[in-house]
Coordinates of N, CA and C in Angstrom, one line a residue:
M75 N 22.7 -39.1 45.0 CA 23.4 -38.6 43.9 C 22.6 -39.0 42.7
E76 N 22.3 -38.0 41.8 CA 21.6 -38.3 40.6 C 22.6 -38.8 39.5
P77 N 22.1 -39.4 38.4 CA 23.1 -39.8 37.3 C 24.0 -38.7 36.9
S78 N 23.5 -37.4 36.8 CA 24.3 -36.3 36.4 C 25.4 -36.1 37.4
S79 N 25.1 -36.3 38.7 CA 26.1 -36.2 39.8 C 27.2 -37.3 39.6
A80 N 26.7 -38.5 39.3 CA 27.6 -39.6 39.1 C 28.6 -39.3 38.0
A81 N 28.2 -38.6 36.9 CA 29.1 -38.2 35.8 C 30.1 -37.2 36.4
A82 N 29.6 -36.2 37.2 CA 30.5 -35.3 37.8 C 31.6 -35.9 38.7
A83 N 31.1 -36.9 39.5 CA 32.1 -37.6 40.3 C 33.1 -38.4 39.5
A84 N 32.6 -39.0 38.4 CA 33.5 -39.7 37.5 C 34.6 -38.8 36.9
S85 N 34.3 -37.5 36.8 CA 35.3 -36.6 36.2 C 36.5 -36.4 37.1
V86 N 36.4 -36.8 38.4 CA 37.5 -36.7 39.3 C 37.8 -38.1 39.8
Q87 N 37.6 -39.1 39.0 CA 37.9 -40.5 39.2 C 37.1 -41.2 40.4
L88 N 36.0 -40.7 40.7 CA 35.1 -41.3 41.7 C 34.0 -42.0 41.0
I89 N 34.2 -43.2 40.6 CA 33.4 -44.0 39.7 C 32.2 -44.6 40.5
V90 N 31.0 -44.5 40.0 CA 29.8 -45.2 40.6 C 29.6 -46.4 39.8
N91 N 30.0 -47.6 40.4 CA 29.8 -48.9 39.8 C 28.5 -49.4 40.2
T92 N 27.7 -49.8 39.3 CA 26.4 -50.4 39.7 C 26.2 -51.8 39.1
N93 N 27.3 -52.4 38.8 CA 27.3 -53.8 38.2 C 27.8 -54.8 39.1
G94 N 27.8 -54.6 40.5 CA 28.3 -55.5 41.4 C 29.8 -55.5 41.6
S95 N 30.5 -54.7 40.9 CA 32.0 -54.6 41.1 C 32.3 -53.6 42.2
S96 N 33.5 -53.6 42.6 CA 34.0 -52.7 43.7 C 33.7 -51.3 43.4
S97 N 33.3 -50.5 44.5 CA 33.0 -49.1 44.4 C 33.4 -48.4 45.7
I98 N 33.9 -47.2 45.6 CA 34.2 -46.5 46.9 C 32.9 -46.2 47.6
W99 N 31.8 -46.2 46.9 CA 30.5 -45.8 47.5 C 29.9 -46.9 48.4
A100 N 30.4 -48.1 48.4 CA 29.8 -49.1 49.2 C 30.8 -50.1 49.7
C101 N 30.5 -50.7 50.9 CA 31.4 -51.7 51.4 C 31.3 -52.9 50.4
P102 N 32.4 -53.6 50.2 CA 32.4 -54.7 49.3 C 31.4 -55.8 49.7
N103 N 31.0 -55.9 51.0 CA 30.0 -56.9 51.4 C 28.6 -56.5 50.9
L104 N 28.4 -55.3 50.4 CA 27.1 -54.8 50.0 C 27.1 -54.7 48.5
V105 N 27.1 -55.9 47.8 CA 27.3 -56.0 46.4 C 26.1 -55.4 45.6
Q106 N 25.0 -55.2 46.3 CA 23.8 -54.6 45.6 C 23.9 -53.1 45.5
L107 N 24.9 -52.5 46.2 CA 25.0 -51.0 46.2 C 26.3 -50.6 45.5
P108 N 26.3 -49.4 44.9 CA 25.2 -48.4 45.0 C 24.1 -48.7 44.1
Q109 N 22.9 -48.2 44.4 CA 21.7 -48.5 43.6 C 20.9 -47.2 43.5
Y110 N 20.6 -46.8 42.2 CA 19.8 -45.6 42.0 C 18.4 -45.8 42.3
E111 N 17.8 -44.9 43.0 CA 16.4 -44.9 43.4 C 15.7 -43.8 42.7
P112 N 15.0 -44.0 41.6 CA 14.3 -43.0 40.9 C 13.0 -42.6 41.5
G113 N 12.3 -41.7 41.0 CA 11.0 -41.3 41.5 C 11.2 -40.2 42.5
G114 N 10.5 -40.3 43.6 CA 10.5 -39.2 44.6 C 11.9 -38.9 45.2
F115 N 12.8 -40.0 45.3 CA 14.1 -39.8 45.9 C 15.1 -39.2 45.0
N116 N 15.2 -39.8 43.7 CA 16.2 -39.4 42.8 C 17.6 -39.3 43.4
Q117 N 18.0 -40.5 43.9 CA 19.3 -40.5 44.6 C 19.9 -41.9 44.4
Y118 N 21.2 -42.0 44.7 CA 21.9 -43.3 44.8 C 21.9 -43.7 46.3
D119 N 21.5 -44.9 46.5 CA 21.7 -45.4 47.9 C 23.1 -46.0 47.9
I120 N 23.8 -45.5 48.9 CA 25.2 -46.0 49.0 C 25.3 -46.9 50.3
G121 N 26.5 -47.4 50.5 CA 26.7 -48.4 51.6 C 27.1 -47.8 52.9
Y122 N 26.9 -46.5 53.1 CA 27.4 -45.9 54.3 C 26.3 -44.9 54.8
Q123 N 26.3 -44.7 56.1 CA 25.5 -43.6 56.7 C 26.3 -42.4 56.5
Y124 N 25.8 -41.3 56.0 CA 26.5 -40.1 55.8 C 25.9 -39.0 56.7
F125 N 26.7 -38.3 57.5 CA 26.2 -37.3 58.4 C 26.5 -35.9 58.1
G126 N 27.1 -35.6 57.0 CA 27.5 -34.3 56.7 C 26.4 -33.4 56.1
G127 N 26.5 -32.1 56.2 CA 25.6 -31.2 55.6 C 24.5 -30.7 56.5
A128 N 23.7 -29.8 56.0 CA 22.8 -29.1 56.8 C 21.6 -29.9 57.3
G129 N 21.4 -31.1 56.6 CA 20.3 -32.0 57.0 C 20.4 -32.6 58.4
F130 N 21.6 -32.4 59.0 CA 21.8 -33.0 60.3 C 22.1 -32.0 61.4
K131 N 21.4 -30.9 61.3 CA 21.5 -29.9 62.4 C 20.9 -30.4 63.7
N132 N 19.9 -31.2 63.5 CA 19.2 -31.9 64.7 C 19.3 -33.4 64.4
W133 N 19.4 -34.1 65.6 CA 19.3 -35.6 65.5 C 17.9 -36.0 66.0
L134 N 17.3 -37.0 65.3 CA 16.0 -37.4 65.6 C 16.1 -38.9 65.9
N135 N 15.6 -39.3 67.1 CA 15.5 -40.7 67.5 C 14.3 -41.0 68.3
S136 N 14.2 -42.2 68.8 CA 13.0 -42.6 69.6 C 12.8 -41.8 70.9
M137 N 13.8 -41.1 71.4 CA 13.7 -40.3 72.6 C 13.5 -38.9 72.4
G138 N 13.5 -38.4 71.1 CA 13.2 -37.0 70.8 C 14.0 -36.4 69.7
T139 N 14.1 -35.1 69.7 CA 14.9 -34.4 68.8 C 15.9 -33.6 69.6
F140 N 17.2 -33.7 69.2 CA 18.3 -33.1 70.0 C 19.2 -32.4 69.0
P141 N 19.9 -31.3 69.6 CA 20.9 -30.7 68.7 C 21.9 -31.7 68.2
G142 N 22.1 -31.7 66.9 CA 23.0 -32.7 66.3 C 24.5 -32.3 66.5
H143 N 25.3 -33.3 66.3 CA 26.8 -33.1 66.4 C 27.4 -33.8 65.1
S144 N 26.9 -33.3 64.0 CA 27.3 -33.8 62.7 C 28.0 -32.6 62.0
P145 N 28.9 -32.9 61.1 CA 29.7 -31.9 60.5 C 28.9 -31.2 59.4
I146 N 28.5 -29.9 59.6 CA 27.9 -29.1 58.6 C 29.0 -28.3 57.8
K147 N 29.9 -27.8 58.6 CA 31.1 -27.1 58.0 C 32.3 -27.7 58.8
L148 N 33.2 -28.4 58.1 CA 34.3 -29.0 58.7 C 35.1 -28.1 59.6
G149 N 35.3 -26.8 59.2 CA 36.0 -25.9 60.0 C 35.4 -25.6 61.4
Q150 N 34.1 -25.9 61.5 CA 33.4 -25.7 62.8 C 33.0 -27.0 63.5
S151 N 33.6 -28.1 63.0 CA 33.2 -29.4 63.6 C 34.3 -29.8 64.5
K152 N 34.0 -30.7 65.4 CA 34.9 -31.3 66.4 C 35.6 -32.5 65.6
P153 N 36.9 -32.7 65.9 CA 37.6 -33.8 65.2 C 37.0 -35.1 65.5
Y154 N 36.3 -35.3 66.6 CA 35.8 -36.7 66.9 C 34.4 -36.9 66.5
W155 N 33.8 -35.9 65.8 CA 32.5 -36.1 65.2 C 32.6 -37.1 64.0
V156 N 31.5 -37.9 63.8 CA 31.5 -38.9 62.8 C 30.9 -38.2 61.5
I157 N 31.6 -38.4 60.4 CA 31.0 -37.9 59.1 C 30.4 -39.0 58.3
A158 N 30.9 -40.3 58.5 CA 30.3 -41.4 57.8 C 30.5 -42.7 58.6
A159 N 29.6 -43.6 58.4 CA 29.7 -44.9 59.2 C 29.1 -46.0 58.3
D160 N 29.7 -47.2 58.5 CA 29.0 -48.4 57.9 C 27.5 -48.5 58.3
C161 N 26.7 -49.1 57.5 CA 25.3 -49.2 57.7 C 25.0 -50.3 58.7
V162 N 25.1 -49.9 60.0 CA 24.6 -50.9 61.1 C 23.2 -50.5 61.3
M163 N 22.3 -51.1 60.6 CA 20.9 -50.6 60.6 C 19.9 -51.8 60.7
K164 N 18.9 -51.6 61.6 CA 17.9 -52.6 61.7 C 16.7 -52.0 60.9
I165 N 16.2 -52.8 59.9 CA 15.2 -52.4 59.0 C 13.9 -53.2 59.3
N166 N 12.9 -52.5 59.5 CA 11.6 -53.2 59.8 C 11.7 -54.3 60.9
G167 N 12.5 -54.0 61.9 CA 12.7 -55.0 63.0 C 13.7 -56.1 62.8
A168 N 14.4 -56.1 61.7 CA 15.4 -57.2 61.5 C 16.7 -56.6 60.9
W169 N 17.8 -57.3 61.2 CA 19.1 -57.0 60.6 C 19.0 -57.5 59.2
G170 N 19.2 -56.6 58.2 CA 19.0 -57.0 56.8 C 17.6 -57.2 56.5
G171 N 16.7 -56.4 57.1 CA 15.3 -56.5 56.9 C 14.8 -56.2 55.5
E172 N 13.7 -56.8 55.2 CA 13.0 -56.5 53.9 C 12.3 -55.2 53.9
D173 N 12.2 -54.7 52.7 CA 11.5 -53.4 52.6 C 10.7 -53.5 51.2
T174 N 9.5 -54.1 51.3 CA 8.6 -54.2 50.1 C 9.4 -54.6 48.9
G175 N 10.2 -55.6 48.9 CA 10.8 -56.2 47.7 C 12.0 -55.4 47.3
R176 N 12.4 -54.3 47.9 CA 13.6 -53.6 47.5 C 14.8 -54.3 48.0
T177 N 15.9 -54.2 47.3 CA 17.1 -55.0 47.7 C 18.2 -54.1 48.4
I178 N 17.9 -52.8 48.6 CA 18.9 -51.9 49.1 C 19.4 -52.3 50.5
Y179 N 18.6 -53.0 51.3 CA 18.9 -53.4 52.6 C 19.5 -54.8 52.7
D180 N 19.6 -55.5 51.6 CA 20.2 -56.9 51.7 C 21.6 -56.8 52.2
N181 N 22.0 -57.8 52.9 CA 23.3 -58.0 53.5 C 23.7 -56.9 54.5
M182 N 22.7 -56.2 55.0 CA 23.0 -55.2 56.1 C 22.7 -55.8 57.4
P183 N 23.6 -55.5 58.4 CA 24.8 -54.8 58.3 C 25.9 -55.6 57.6
P184 N 26.9 -54.9 57.0 CA 27.9 -55.6 56.2 C 28.8 -56.5 57.0
H185 N 29.0 -56.2 58.3 CA 29.9 -57.0 59.1 C 29.2 -57.6 60.2
K186 N 29.0 -59.0 60.2 CA 28.2 -59.7 61.1 C 29.0 -60.7 61.9
N187 N 28.5 -61.0 63.1 CA 29.0 -62.1 63.9 C 27.8 -63.0 64.1
G188 N 27.7 -64.0 63.2 CA 26.5 -64.8 63.1 C 25.4 -63.9 62.4
A189 N 24.3 -63.9 63.0 CA 23.2 -63.1 62.5 C 23.2 -61.6 62.9
L190 N 24.0 -61.3 63.9 CA 24.0 -60.0 64.5 C 25.2 -59.2 64.0
P191 N 25.1 -57.8 64.1 CA 26.2 -57.0 63.7 C 27.4 -57.2 64.6
A192 N 28.6 -57.2 64.0 CA 29.8 -57.2 64.8 C 30.2 -55.8 65.1
G193 N 29.9 -54.9 64.2 CA 30.4 -53.5 64.4 C 30.5 -52.8 63.0
G194 N 31.2 -51.7 63.0 CA 31.4 -51.1 61.7 C 32.5 -50.1 61.7
N195 N 32.9 -49.7 60.5 CA 34.0 -48.7 60.4 C 33.3 -47.3 60.4
E196 N 34.0 -46.4 61.0 CA 33.5 -45.0 61.1 C 34.6 -44.0 60.7
V197 N 34.2 -43.0 59.9 CA 35.2 -42.0 59.5 C 34.9 -40.7 60.3
F198 N 35.9 -40.1 60.9 CA 35.8 -39.0 61.8 C 36.3 -37.7 61.0
C199 N 35.8 -36.6 61.5 CA 36.1 -35.3 60.9 C 37.6 -35.0 60.8
D200 N 38.4 -35.6 61.7 CA 39.9 -35.4 61.6 C 40.5 -36.3 60.6
G201 N 39.7 -37.1 59.9 CA 40.2 -38.0 58.8 C 40.5 -39.4 59.2
H202 N 40.6 -39.7 60.5 CA 40.9 -41.1 60.9 C 39.7 -42.0 60.8
V203 N 39.9 -43.3 60.7 CA 38.9 -44.3 60.6 C 39.1 -45.3 61.7
E204 N 38.0 -45.7 62.3 CA 38.1 -46.6 63.5 C 37.0 -47.7 63.3
W205 N 37.4 -48.9 63.8 CA 36.4 -50.0 63.9 C 35.7 -49.8 65.2
V206 N 34.4 -49.8 65.3 CA 33.7 -49.7 66.5 C 32.8 -50.9 66.7
K207 N 32.9 -51.6 67.8 CA 32.0 -52.8 68.1 C 30.6 -52.3 68.2
A208 N 29.7 -53.2 67.8 CA 28.2 -52.8 67.8 C 27.8 -52.5 69.2
Q209 N 28.3 -53.2 70.2 CA 27.9 -53.0 71.6 C 28.2 -51.5 72.1
S210 N 29.1 -50.8 71.4 CA 29.4 -49.5 71.8 C 28.6 -48.4 71.0
M211 N 27.7 -48.8 70.2 CA 26.9 -47.9 69.3 C 25.6 -47.5 69.9
F212 N 25.1 -46.4 69.4 CA 23.8 -45.9 69.9 C 22.9 -45.5 68.7
Y213 N 21.6 -45.5 68.9 CA 20.6 -45.0 67.9 C 20.5 -43.5 68.1
L214 N 21.4 -42.8 67.5 CA 21.4 -41.3 67.7 C 20.6 -40.5 66.7
T215 N 20.4 -41.0 65.5 CA 19.6 -40.3 64.5 C 19.2 -41.2 63.4
T216 N 18.1 -40.8 62.7 CA 17.5 -41.6 61.6 C 16.8 -40.6 60.7
W217 N 16.5 -41.0 59.5 CA 15.7 -40.1 58.6 C 14.2 -40.5 58.6
K218 N 13.9 -41.6 59.3 CA 12.5 -42.1 59.3 C 12.2 -42.6 60.7
N219 N 11.7 -41.7 61.6 CA 11.6 -42.0 63.0 C 10.2 -42.7 63.3
D220 N 10.0 -43.8 62.7 CA 8.8 -44.6 63.0 C 9.1 -46.0 63.4
G221 N 10.3 -46.2 63.8 CA 10.8 -47.6 64.2 C 11.2 -48.5 63.1
T222 N 11.0 -48.1 61.9 CA 11.4 -49.0 60.8 C 12.8 -48.8 60.3
R223 N 13.5 -47.8 60.7 CA 14.9 -47.5 60.3 C 15.7 -47.1 61.6
I224 N 16.3 -48.1 62.2 CA 17.1 -47.8 63.4 C 18.5 -47.9 63.0
C225 N 19.2 -46.8 63.0 CA 20.6 -46.7 62.5 C 21.5 -46.5 63.7
Y226 N 22.5 -47.3 63.8 CA 23.4 -47.3 64.9 C 24.8 -46.8 64.5
F227 N 25.4 -45.9 65.3 CA 26.8 -45.6 65.2 C 27.3 -45.1 66.6
Y228 N 28.6 -44.9 66.7 CA 29.2 -44.4 67.9 C 29.7 -43.0 67.7
Q229 N 29.5 -42.2 68.7 CA 30.2 -40.9 68.7 C 30.4 -40.5 70.2
D230 N 31.6 -39.9 70.4 CA 31.9 -39.5 71.8 C 30.9 -38.5 72.2
S231 N 30.4 -38.7 73.4 CA 29.2 -37.9 73.9 C 29.6 -36.7 74.7
Q232 N 30.9 -36.3 74.8 CA 31.3 -35.3 75.7 C 30.6 -33.9 75.5
D233 N 30.2 -33.6 74.3 CA 29.5 -32.3 74.1 C 28.0 -32.5 73.7
F234 N 27.4 -33.6 74.0 CA 26.0 -33.8 73.8 C 25.2 -33.0 74.7
D235 N 24.0 -32.6 74.3 CA 23.0 -32.0 75.1 C 22.8 -32.8 76.4
P236 N 22.6 -32.3 77.5 CA 22.4 -33.1 78.7 C 21.2 -34.0 78.6
A237 N 20.1 -33.6 77.9 CA 19.0 -34.5 77.7 C 19.3 -35.7 76.9
L238 N 20.2 -35.5 75.9 CA 20.6 -36.6 75.1 C 21.6 -37.5 75.9
Q239 N 22.4 -37.0 76.6 CA 23.3 -37.8 77.5 C 22.5 -38.7 78.4
A240 N 21.4 -38.1 79.0 CA 20.5 -38.9 79.9 C 19.8 -40.0 79.1
A241 N 19.5 -39.8 77.9 CA 18.8 -40.7 77.1 C 19.6 -41.9 76.5
L242 N 20.9 -41.7 76.6 CA 21.8 -42.7 75.9 C 21.5 -44.1 76.4
K243 N 21.2 -44.3 77.7 CA 21.0 -45.7 78.1 C 19.8 -46.3 77.4
F244 N 18.8 -45.5 76.9 CA 17.7 -46.0 76.2 C 18.0 -46.2 74.7
L245 N 19.1 -45.5 74.2 CA 19.4 -45.6 72.8 C 20.6 -46.5 72.5
A246 N 21.1 -47.2 73.5 CA 22.2 -48.1 73.4 C 21.8 -49.2 72.4
F247 N 22.8 -49.8 71.7 CA 22.7 -50.9 70.8 C 21.8 -52.0 71.4
K248 N 20.8 -52.5 70.7 CA 19.9 -53.6 71.1 C 19.9 -54.6 70.0
P249 N 20.5 -55.8 70.3 CA 20.5 -56.9 69.3 C 19.1 -57.3 69.1

């Protein structure tokens, strides 16, 4: 979201707080977010993985590219598809990993059991929210498939492509 989008969001009382105070855009454990990233990205980094929109027609992970099961149009989505999830992400090989001095990945994942992720909250297309244990999550998709951004979440696999179903054992959560 660009600053002009932040102003539009504010017009409907969705305030982007960037001063460390509470914001709907980030888990309270991620006090560094939201954070505007100027330059090539021109976006706000928020505290959730978001799976909506045309960018998720396909899922990309270490096992290949698969037909995605992300909501592009809610009317055509399954109620059990995930639209947003807490950032249970391994960055550069570490939980809460460094990224050339940037602070956007500090405190990730937001819910830990010691040094490891405990799990995360997920929002589904039917509107319900569930806590999912990290051990139930999979590396289903990422935006940077070079091993530096491993993003975990859970989704019911009943309508996955058979090749993706076969790959799930290789994509399971790895501490």
